[in-house]
C-alpha cells in the first residue's frame, strides 16, 4: 500500500518582521542578511498564538482539503521543537481542538528534519494497514526560543505551521523512497539552552553536504535519475544551502521552491509550507516527482521522493 498526501494546508502569522526592523534591534544590515541567507522578512506569531494554535489552524485546512472530517484521522504526528510545554504533546492539544476523538497522538523531535521523520513514520503505519488517515503537522514558534540580542541567530528564524493528511494512494503514487539519518556527534553545533545556540559555519558545511547526498540517495533508491525530478522542495534555511542542493540535482532555478525570502527558516514547518505554496502556484501537478530534503539540529536529516497525487 503506497502512502501519499491527500490534503494539505498551512498557517502563517500575519505579523511581518523585515530586515530593516531587525537593524533596529541588533548590529546587522539588510544587505548582510540578504546576501548571506536570502531572507528579506519573516512572520512572527503574537503572544496569544502558541505552537498548538498554529498547528490547529493548519490541520483544519489540511483535513478539509482532504475532504475528510477530524473523526477520520487515526493518528496525529506533530513535528516540533517548540511545543507549548514539554507535555502534554502538541498533538494531544490539537486532537482536542479538532475533536479528532479517534486519533492517537504524539510529537516527534527531529528539528528541521522533523517533517520528513513525521511523514516516514506515518507511511509505516499506512503501509502496514494499521491506520488509514494520518495527520502530520510541522509547526514552530521559534520566536519564543530566539535570543533577539544574538545577531547570529535572530535574523534567521520565523514562525509557521503546515499540515498534511497522509493516506493510501493509487499505485505508483505517494512516497517512492526515503532516507532518514542522524549524527549525534554534531549535537553541539545546534541546540537549545534557554535560546537557540548555533555554530553557523559547522551547520552550513554539514547542510551543504547532507542535503545534496540525501537528495541523490532518494532518487537512486526510487530507481530514478536526476532527469526524472520535477520539483525540489528543500528545507528553507539559507538560499546558499538550497542552491547547493539544486545544483547537485542539476535542476533549473524554477524547479526549486524558494520561500526563505518571505518566511525565513521555520524549521520543521518549512518544507510543508513551501509545498503548499508550490501547489497553490500550480507548480506541482499530479504525477510530478517531488524531492523533499531537510536537515537540522541533532544533527538530523531526511529526504523523501514522492510522486504527487492521490
Ligand atoms: O535549520 C538549520 C538551522 N541553521 C542553519 O541553517 C544555519 C546554517 N548556517 C548558515 O546559514 C550561515 O553559516 C550563517 C547565515 C548563519 C552565517 O553565514 P556565514 O557566511 O557562515 O557567516 P559567518 O558565520 O562566517 O560570519 C561572517 C561574518 C562574521 O564577522 P567576522 O568574524 O568575519 O568579522 C560574523 O560576526 O558575519 C558576521 N555576522 C553578521 N553580520 C551582520 C554574523 N551574523 C551577522 C548578522 N549581521 N546577522
PDB file of N, CA and C in Angstrom, residues 52-140:
ATOM      1  N   UNK A  52       0.548  25.209  19.418  1.00  0.00           N
ATOM      2  CA  UNK A  52      -0.624  24.353  19.162  1.00  0.00           C
ATOM      3  C   UNK A  52      -1.723  25.100  18.408  1.00  0.00           C
ATOM      4  N   UNK A  53      -1.804  26.431  18.583  1.00  0.00           N
ATOM      5  CA  UNK A  53      -2.798  27.205  17.830  1.00  0.00           C
ATOM      6  C   UNK A  53      -2.477  27.172  16.337  1.00  0.00           C
ATOM      7  N   UNK A  54      -1.210  27.420  16.031  1.00  0.00           N
ATOM      8  CA  UNK A  54      -0.804  27.415  14.613  1.00  0.00           C
ATOM      9  C   UNK A  54      -1.001  26.014  14.015  1.00  0.00           C
ATOM     10  N   UNK A  55      -0.652  25.002  14.806  1.00  0.00           N
ATOM     11  CA  UNK A  55      -0.812  23.613  14.337  1.00  0.00           C
ATOM     12  C   UNK A  55      -2.278  23.320  14.038  1.00  0.00           C
ATOM     13  N   UNK A  56      -3.140  23.781  14.921  1.00  0.00           N
ATOM     14  CA  UNK A  56      -4.583  23.566  14.750  1.00  0.00           C
ATOM     15  C   UNK A  56      -5.105  24.253  13.482  1.00  0.00           C
ATOM     16  N   UNK A  57      -4.703  25.505  13.266  1.00  0.00           N
ATOM     17  CA  UNK A  57      -5.179  26.238  12.081  1.00  0.00           C
ATOM     18  C   UNK A  57      -4.758  25.523  10.788  1.00  0.00           C
ATOM     19  N   UNK A  58      -3.521  25.055  10.757  1.00  0.00           N
ATOM     20  CA  UNK A  58      -3.034  24.354   9.562  1.00  0.00           C
ATOM     21  C   UNK A  58      -3.748  23.006   9.402  1.00  0.00           C
ATOM     22  N   UNK A  59      -3.953  22.323  10.519  1.00  0.00           N
ATOM     23  CA  UNK A  59      -4.578  20.987  10.478  1.00  0.00           C
ATOM     24  C   UNK A  59      -6.009  21.058   9.954  1.00  0.00           C
ATOM     25  N   UNK A  60      -6.757  22.060  10.424  1.00  0.00           N
ATOM     26  CA  UNK A  60      -8.139  22.223   9.947  1.00  0.00           C
ATOM     27  C   UNK A  60      -8.184  22.333   8.425  1.00  0.00           C
ATOM     28  N   UNK A  61      -7.254  23.127   7.881  1.00  0.00           N
ATOM     29  CA  UNK A  61      -7.221  23.325   6.420  1.00  0.00           C
ATOM     30  C   UNK A  61      -6.858  22.020   5.710  1.00  0.00           C
ATOM     31  N   UNK A  62      -5.897  21.294   6.252  1.00  0.00           N
ATOM     32  CA  UNK A  62      -5.453  20.059   5.596  1.00  0.00           C
ATOM     33  C   UNK A  62      -6.566  19.011   5.571  1.00  0.00           C
ATOM     34  N   UNK A  63      -7.282  18.909   6.679  1.00  0.00           N
ATOM     35  CA  UNK A  63      -8.358  17.902   6.768  1.00  0.00           C
ATOM     36  C   UNK A  63      -9.482  18.254   5.797  1.00  0.00           C
ATOM     37  N   UNK A  64      -9.820  19.546   5.747  1.00  0.00           N
ATOM     38  CA  UNK A  64     -10.871  19.952   4.823  1.00  0.00           C
ATOM     39  C   UNK A  64     -10.403  19.790   3.375  1.00  0.00           C
ATOM     40  N   UNK A  65      -9.138  20.100   3.110  1.00  0.00           N
ATOM     41  CA  UNK A  65      -8.574  19.935   1.765  1.00  0.00           C
ATOM     42  C   UNK A  65      -8.584  18.458   1.329  1.00  0.00           C
ATOM     43  N   UNK A  66      -8.502  17.555   2.313  1.00  0.00           N
ATOM     44  CA  UNK A  66      -8.531  16.115   2.012  1.00  0.00           C
ATOM     45  C   UNK A  66      -9.961  15.613   1.833  1.00  0.00           C
ATOM     46  N   UNK A  67     -10.937  16.484   2.142  1.00  0.00           N
ATOM     47  CA  UNK A  67     -12.343  16.073   2.038  1.00  0.00           C
ATOM     48  C   UNK A  67     -12.751  15.143   3.167  1.00  0.00           C
ATOM     49  N   UNK A  68     -12.071  15.266   4.306  1.00  0.00           N
ATOM     50  CA  UNK A  68     -12.367  14.402   5.454  1.00  0.00           C
ATOM     51  C   UNK A  68     -12.902  15.232   6.610  1.00  0.00           C
ATOM     52  N   UNK A  69     -13.288  14.548   7.681  1.00  0.00           N
ATOM     53  CA  UNK A  69     -13.583  15.245   8.938  1.00  0.00           C
ATOM     54  C   UNK A  69     -12.559  14.772   9.962  1.00  0.00           C
ATOM     55  N   UNK A  70     -12.488  15.503  11.065  1.00  0.00           N
ATOM     56  CA  UNK A  70     -11.486  15.189  12.093  1.00  0.00           C
ATOM     57  C   UNK A  70     -11.644  13.764  12.618  1.00  0.00           C
ATOM     58  N   UNK A  71     -12.885  13.259  12.595  1.00  0.00           N
ATOM     59  CA  UNK A  71     -13.108  11.905  13.128  1.00  0.00           C
ATOM     60  C   UNK A  71     -12.502  10.817  12.239  1.00  0.00           C
ATOM     61  N   UNK A  72     -12.136  11.179  11.012  1.00  0.00           N
ATOM     62  CA  UNK A  72     -11.493  10.198  10.115  1.00  0.00           C
ATOM     63  C   UNK A  72     -10.016   9.996  10.429  1.00  0.00           C
ATOM     64  N   UNK A  73      -9.442  10.895  11.212  1.00  0.00           N
ATOM     65  CA  UNK A  73      -7.997  10.824  11.492  1.00  0.00           C
ATOM     66  C   UNK A  73      -7.729   9.791  12.599  1.00  0.00           C
ATOM     67  N   UNK A  74      -6.758   8.901  12.312  1.00  0.00           N
ATOM     68  CA  UNK A  74      -6.471   7.833  13.287  1.00  0.00           C
ATOM     69  C   UNK A  74      -5.167   8.039  14.053  1.00  0.00           C
ATOM     70  N   UNK A  75      -4.329   8.914  13.531  1.00  0.00           N
ATOM     71  CA  UNK A  75      -3.069   9.211  14.227  1.00  0.00           C
ATOM     72  C   UNK A  75      -2.667  10.648  13.890  1.00  0.00           C
ATOM     73  N   UNK A  76      -2.235  11.370  14.913  1.00  0.00           N
ATOM     74  CA  UNK A  76      -1.720  12.735  14.707  1.00  0.00           C
ATOM     75  C   UNK A  76      -0.261  12.746  15.124  1.00  0.00           C
ATOM     76  N   UNK A  77       0.600  13.157  14.197  1.00  0.00           N
ATOM     77  CA  UNK A  77       2.031  13.263  14.486  1.00  0.00           C
ATOM     78  C   UNK A  77       2.407  14.732  14.335  1.00  0.00           C
ATOM     79  N   UNK A  78       2.950  15.319  15.380  1.00  0.00           N
ATOM     80  CA  UNK A  78       3.390  16.720  15.291  1.00  0.00           C
ATOM     81  C   UNK A  78       4.908  16.766  15.400  1.00  0.00           C
ATOM     82  N   UNK A  79       5.535  17.308  14.375  1.00  0.00           N
ATOM     83  CA  UNK A  79       6.981  17.534  14.404  1.00  0.00           C
ATOM     84  C   UNK A  79       7.210  18.953  14.889  1.00  0.00           C
ATOM     85  N   UNK A  80       7.870  19.082  16.035  1.00  0.00           N
ATOM     86  CA  UNK A  80       8.143  20.417  16.574  1.00  0.00           C
ATOM     87  C   UNK A  80       9.262  20.358  17.602  1.00  0.00           C
ATOM     88  N   UNK A  81      10.001  21.461  17.718  1.00  0.00           N
ATOM     89  CA  UNK A  81      10.954  21.601  18.821  1.00  0.00           C
ATOM     90  C   UNK A  81      10.535  22.753  19.730  1.00  0.00           C
ATOM     91  N   UNK A  82       9.345  23.310  19.447  1.00  0.00           N
ATOM     92  CA  UNK A  82       8.849  24.431  20.251  1.00  0.00           C
ATOM     93  C   UNK A  82       7.431  24.154  20.750  1.00  0.00           C
ATOM     94  N   UNK A  83       7.236  23.042  21.463  1.00  0.00           N
ATOM     95  CA  UNK A  83       5.887  22.734  21.951  1.00  0.00           C
ATOM     96  C   UNK A  83       5.422  23.795  22.956  1.00  0.00           C
ATOM     97  N   UNK A  84       4.119  23.871  23.184  1.00  0.00           N
ATOM     98  CA  UNK A  84       3.576  24.817  24.170  1.00  0.00           C
ATOM     99  C   UNK A  84       4.244  24.567  25.519  1.00  0.00           C
ATOM    100  N   UNK A  85       4.390  23.275  25.873  1.00  0.00           N
ATOM    101  CA  UNK A  85       5.083  22.875  27.095  1.00  0.00           C
ATOM    102  C   UNK A  85       5.603  21.449  26.849  1.00  0.00           C
ATOM    103  N   UNK A  86       6.541  20.959  27.697  1.00  0.00           N
ATOM    104  CA  UNK A  86       7.092  19.615  27.427  1.00  0.00           C
ATOM    105  C   UNK A  86       6.012  18.546  27.310  1.00  0.00           C
ATOM    106  N   UNK A  87       4.992  18.620  28.143  1.00  0.00           N
ATOM    107  CA  UNK A  87       3.815  17.787  27.951  1.00  0.00           C
ATOM    108  C   UNK A  87       2.614  18.496  28.535  1.00  0.00           C
ATOM    109  N   UNK A  88       1.394  18.235  28.097  1.00  0.00           N
ATOM    110  CA  UNK A  88       1.037  17.280  27.060  1.00  0.00           C
ATOM    111  C   UNK A  88       1.616  17.664  25.704  1.00  0.00           C
ATOM    112  N   UNK A  89       1.629  16.690  24.809  1.00  0.00           N
ATOM    113  CA  UNK A  89       2.159  16.946  23.476  1.00  0.00           C
ATOM    114  C   UNK A  89       1.276  17.948  22.733  1.00  0.00           C
ATOM    115  N   UNK A  90       1.881  18.607  21.765  1.00  0.00           N
ATOM    116  CA  UNK A  90       1.101  19.491  20.878  1.00  0.00           C
ATOM    117  C   UNK A  90       0.042  18.655  20.154  1.00  0.00           C
ATOM    118  N   UNK A  91       0.412  17.425  19.819  1.00  0.00           N
ATOM    119  CA  UNK A  91      -0.519  16.534  19.107  1.00  0.00           C
ATOM    120  C   UNK A  91      -1.795  16.322  19.917  1.00  0.00           C
ATOM    121  N   UNK A  92      -1.664  16.169  21.231  1.00  0.00           N
ATOM    122  CA  UNK A  92      -2.859  15.985  22.079  1.00  0.00           C
ATOM    123  C   UNK A  92      -3.694  17.264  22.133  1.00  0.00           C
ATOM    124  N   UNK A  93      -3.022  18.424  22.193  1.00  0.00           N
ATOM    125  CA  UNK A  93      -3.765  19.690  22.226  1.00  0.00           C
ATOM    126  C   UNK A  93      -4.541  19.886  20.921  1.00  0.00           C
ATOM    127  N   UNK A  94      -3.902  19.525  19.817  1.00  0.00           N
ATOM    128  CA  UNK A  94      -4.550  19.648  18.502  1.00  0.00           C
ATOM    129  C   UNK A  94      -5.702  18.644  18.390  1.00  0.00           C
ATOM    130  N   UNK A  95      -5.478  17.448  18.888  1.00  0.00           N
ATOM    131  CA  UNK A  95      -6.524  16.420  18.839  1.00  0.00           C
ATOM    132  C   UNK A  95      -7.797  16.917  19.521  1.00  0.00           C
ATOM    133  N   UNK A  96      -7.612  17.540  20.686  1.00  0.00           N
ATOM    134  CA  UNK A  96      -8.765  18.037  21.443  1.00  0.00           C
ATOM    135  C   UNK A  96      -9.480  19.154  20.673  1.00  0.00           C
ATOM    136  N   UNK A  97      -8.688  20.081  20.102  1.00  0.00           N
ATOM    137  CA  UNK A  97      -9.314  21.221  19.400  1.00  0.00           C
ATOM    138  C   UNK A  97     -10.015  20.797  18.131  1.00  0.00           C
ATOM    139  N   UNK A  98      -9.452  19.786  17.487  1.00  0.00           N
ATOM    140  CA  UNK A  98     -10.079  19.301  16.253  1.00  0.00           C
ATOM    141  C   UNK A  98     -11.305  18.444  16.558  1.00  0.00           C
ATOM    142  N   UNK A  99     -11.330  17.870  17.750  1.00  0.00           N
ATOM    143  CA  UNK A  99     -12.341  16.851  18.049  1.00  0.00           C
ATOM    144  C   UNK A  99     -12.019  15.561  17.318  1.00  0.00           C
ATOM    145  N   UNK A 100     -10.730  15.292  17.177  1.00  0.00           N
ATOM    146  CA  UNK A 100     -10.291  14.073  16.466  1.00  0.00           C
ATOM    147  C   UNK A 100     -10.254  12.915  17.459  1.00  0.00           C
ATOM    148  N   UNK A 101     -11.456  12.537  17.907  1.00  0.00           N
ATOM    149  CA  UNK A 101     -11.544  11.608  19.046  1.00  0.00           C
ATOM    150  C   UNK A 101     -11.075  10.195  18.754  1.00  0.00           C
ATOM    151  N   UNK A 102     -10.904   9.888  17.460  1.00  0.00           N
ATOM    152  CA  UNK A 102     -10.464   8.527  17.117  1.00  0.00           C
ATOM    153  C   UNK A 102      -8.961   8.434  16.907  1.00  0.00           C
ATOM    154  N   UNK A 103      -8.259   9.521  17.186  1.00  0.00           N
ATOM    155  CA  UNK A 103      -6.833   9.553  16.827  1.00  0.00           C
ATOM    156  C   UNK A 103      -5.920   9.343  18.027  1.00  0.00           C
ATOM    157  N   UNK A 104      -4.886   8.536  17.828  1.00  0.00           N
ATOM    158  CA  UNK A 104      -3.751   8.519  18.738  1.00  0.00           C
ATOM    159  C   UNK A 104      -2.934   9.772  18.429  1.00  0.00           C
ATOM    160  N   UNK A 105      -2.084  10.184  19.360  1.00  0.00           N
ATOM    161  CA  UNK A 105      -1.396  11.467  19.139  1.00  0.00           C
ATOM    162  C   UNK A 105      -0.020  11.471  19.785  1.00  0.00           C
ATOM    163  N   UNK A 106       0.947  11.977  19.030  1.00  0.00           N
ATOM    164  CA  UNK A 106       2.305  12.089  19.602  1.00  0.00           C
ATOM    165  C   UNK A 106       3.112  13.159  18.874  1.00  0.00           C
ATOM    166  N   UNK A 107       4.080  13.704  19.603  1.00  0.00           N
ATOM    167  CA  UNK A 107       5.035  14.637  18.993  1.00  0.00           C
ATOM    168  C   UNK A 107       6.325  13.889  18.679  1.00  0.00           C
ATOM    169  N   UNK A 108       7.026  14.363  17.649  1.00  0.00           N
ATOM    170  CA  UNK A 108       8.375  13.861  17.429  1.00  0.00           C
ATOM    171  C   UNK A 108       9.314  15.056  17.283  1.00  0.00           C
ATOM    172  N   UNK A 109      10.544  14.878  17.753  1.00  0.00           N
ATOM    173  CA  UNK A 109      11.516  15.962  17.693  1.00  0.00           C
ATOM    174  C   UNK A 109      12.697  15.575  16.837  1.00  0.00           C
ATOM    175  N   UNK A 110      12.770  16.116  15.655  1.00  0.00           N
ATOM    176  CA  UNK A 110      13.933  15.894  14.797  1.00  0.00           C
ATOM    177  C   UNK A 110      14.315  17.230  14.172  1.00  0.00           C
ATOM    178  N   UNK A 111      13.997  18.292  14.900  1.00  0.00           N
ATOM    179  CA  UNK A 111      14.317  19.661  14.473  1.00  0.00           C
ATOM    180  C   UNK A 111      13.857  19.908  13.035  1.00  0.00           C
ATOM    181  N   UNK A 112      14.707  20.510  12.224  1.00  0.00           N
ATOM    182  CA  UNK A 112      14.265  20.920  10.885  1.00  0.00           C
ATOM    183  C   UNK A 112      14.009  19.736   9.955  1.00  0.00           C
ATOM    184  N   UNK A 113      14.467  18.538  10.350  1.00  0.00           N
ATOM    185  CA  UNK A 113      14.161  17.341   9.549  1.00  0.00           C
ATOM    186  C   UNK A 113      12.869  16.697  10.039  1.00  0.00           C
ATOM    187  N   UNK A 114      12.208  17.333  10.997  1.00  0.00           N
ATOM    188  CA  UNK A 114      11.063  16.725  11.677  1.00  0.00           C
ATOM    189  C   UNK A 114       9.918  16.329  10.763  1.00  0.00           C
ATOM    190  N   UNK A 115       9.627  17.148   9.757  1.00  0.00           N
ATOM    191  CA  UNK A 115       8.502  16.800   8.889  1.00  0.00           C
ATOM    192  C   UNK A 115       8.816  15.551   8.062  1.00  0.00           C
ATOM    193  N   UNK A 116      10.079  15.389   7.682  1.00  0.00           N
ATOM    194  CA  UNK A 116      10.479  14.180   6.954  1.00  0.00           C
ATOM    195  C   UNK A 116      10.315  12.952   7.859  1.00  0.00           C
ATOM    196  N   UNK A 117      10.768  13.079   9.103  1.00  0.00           N
ATOM    197  CA  UNK A 117      10.600  11.985  10.065  1.00  0.00           C
ATOM    198  C   UNK A 117       9.112  11.690  10.291  1.00  0.00           C
ATOM    199  N   UNK A 118       8.305  12.725  10.365  1.00  0.00           N
ATOM    200  CA  UNK A 118       6.874  12.550  10.593  1.00  0.00           C
ATOM    201  C   UNK A 118       6.197  11.848   9.428  1.00  0.00           C
ATOM    202  N   UNK A 119       6.537  12.268   8.214  1.00  0.00           N
ATOM    203  CA  UNK A 119       5.930  11.644   7.030  1.00  0.00           C
ATOM    204  C   UNK A 119       6.315  10.167   6.927  1.00  0.00           C
ATOM    205  N   UNK A 120       7.567   9.880   7.202  1.00  0.00           N
ATOM    206  CA  UNK A 120       8.014   8.476   7.085  1.00  0.00           C
ATOM    207  C   UNK A 120       7.357   7.625   8.175  1.00  0.00           C
ATOM    208  N   UNK A 121       7.210   8.179   9.366  1.00  0.00           N
ATOM    209  CA  UNK A 121       6.518   7.438  10.435  1.00  0.00           C
ATOM    210  C   UNK A 121       5.075   7.147  10.014  1.00  0.00           C
ATOM    211  N   UNK A 122       4.419   8.157   9.474  1.00  0.00           N
ATOM    212  CA  UNK A 122       3.036   7.970   9.001  1.00  0.00           C
ATOM    213  C   UNK A 122       2.977   6.883   7.928  1.00  0.00           C
ATOM    214  N   UNK A 123       3.935   6.935   7.033  1.00  0.00           N
ATOM    215  CA  UNK A 123       3.973   5.959   5.937  1.00  0.00           C
ATOM    216  C   UNK A 123       4.021   4.522   6.470  1.00  0.00           C
ATOM    217  N   UNK A 124       4.809   4.327   7.541  1.00  0.00           N
ATOM    218  CA  UNK A 124       4.949   2.972   8.070  1.00  0.00           C
ATOM    219  C   UNK A 124       3.605   2.444   8.580  1.00  0.00           C
ATOM    220  N   UNK A 125       2.852   3.284   9.266  1.00  0.00           N
ATOM    221  CA  UNK A 125       1.539   2.866   9.772  1.00  0.00           C
ATOM    222  C   UNK A 125       0.554   2.629   8.625  1.00  0.00           C
ATOM    223  N   UNK A 126       0.667   3.425   7.586  1.00  0.00           N
ATOM    224  CA  UNK A 126      -0.270   3.303   6.458  1.00  0.00           C
ATOM    225  C   UNK A 126       0.062   2.056   5.633  1.00  0.00           C
ATOM    226  N   UNK A 127       1.356   1.866   5.368  1.00  0.00           N
ATOM    227  CA  UNK A 127       1.781   0.712   4.556  1.00  0.00           C
ATOM    228  C   UNK A 127       1.392  -0.616   5.190  1.00  0.00           C
ATOM    229  N   UNK A 128       1.458  -0.669   6.512  1.00  0.00           N
ATOM    230  CA  UNK A 128       1.124  -1.929   7.187  1.00  0.00           C
ATOM    231  C   UNK A 128      -0.381  -2.111   7.337  1.00  0.00           C
ATOM    232  N   UNK A 129      -1.140  -1.104   6.924  1.00  0.00           N
ATOM    233  CA  UNK A 129      -2.598  -1.200   7.035  1.00  0.00           C
ATOM    234  C   UNK A 129      -3.117  -0.900   8.438  1.00  0.00           C
ATOM    235  N   UNK A 130      -2.225  -0.438   9.311  1.00  0.00           N
ATOM    236  CA  UNK A 130      -2.627  -0.163  10.702  1.00  0.00           C
ATOM    237  C   UNK A 130      -3.586   1.021  10.763  1.00  0.00           C
ATOM    238  N   UNK A 131      -3.185   2.104  10.102  1.00  0.00           N
ATOM    239  CA  UNK A 131      -4.034   3.297  10.061  1.00  0.00           C
ATOM    240  C   UNK A 131      -4.250   3.712   8.606  1.00  0.00           C
ATOM    241  N   UNK A 132      -5.403   4.335   8.366  1.00  0.00           N
ATOM    242  CA  UNK A 132      -5.687   4.810   7.006  1.00  0.00           C
ATOM    243  C   UNK A 132      -5.315   6.287   6.872  1.00  0.00           C
ATOM    244  N   UNK A 133      -5.851   7.119   7.739  1.00  0.00           N
ATOM    245  CA  UNK A 133      -5.623   8.569   7.615  1.00  0.00           C
ATOM    246  C   UNK A 133      -4.759   9.081   8.762  1.00  0.00           C
ATOM    247  N   UNK A 134      -3.587   9.572   8.424  1.00  0.00           N
ATOM    248  CA  UNK A 134      -2.663  10.081   9.437  1.00  0.00           C
ATOM    249  C   UNK A 134      -2.397  11.563   9.160  1.00  0.00           C
ATOM    250  N   UNK A 135      -2.535  12.377  10.207  1.00  0.00           N
ATOM    251  CA  UNK A 135      -2.295  13.815  10.085  1.00  0.00           C
ATOM    252  C   UNK A 135      -0.870  14.112  10.551  1.00  0.00           C
ATOM    253  N   UNK A 136      -0.076  14.686   9.660  1.00  0.00           N
ATOM    254  CA  UNK A 136       1.309  15.029  10.012  1.00  0.00           C
ATOM    255  C   UNK A 136       1.422  16.553   9.984  1.00  0.00           C
ATOM    256  N   UNK A 137       1.901  17.112  11.086  1.00  0.00           N
ATOM    257  CA  UNK A 137       1.996  18.576  11.197  1.00  0.00           C
ATOM    258  C   UNK A 137       3.439  18.974  11.479  1.00  0.00           C
ATOM    259  N   UNK A 138       3.917  19.985  10.773  1.00  0.00           N
ATOM    260  CA  UNK A 138       5.201  20.599  11.103  1.00  0.00           C
ATOM    261  C   UNK A 138       4.887  21.993  11.610  1.00  0.00           C
ATOM    262  N   UNK A 139       5.337  22.326  12.808  1.00  0.00           N
ATOM    263  CA  UNK A 139       4.950  23.621  13.389  1.00  0.00           C
ATOM    264  C   UNK A 139       6.053  24.125  14.300  1.00  0.00           C
ATOM    265  N   UNK A 140       6.320  25.419  14.228  1.00  0.00           N
ATOM    266  CA  UNK A 140       7.321  26.005  15.130  1.00  0.00           C
ATOM    267  C   UNK A 140       6.953  27.433  15.487  1.00  0.00           C
TER     268      UNK A 140
END
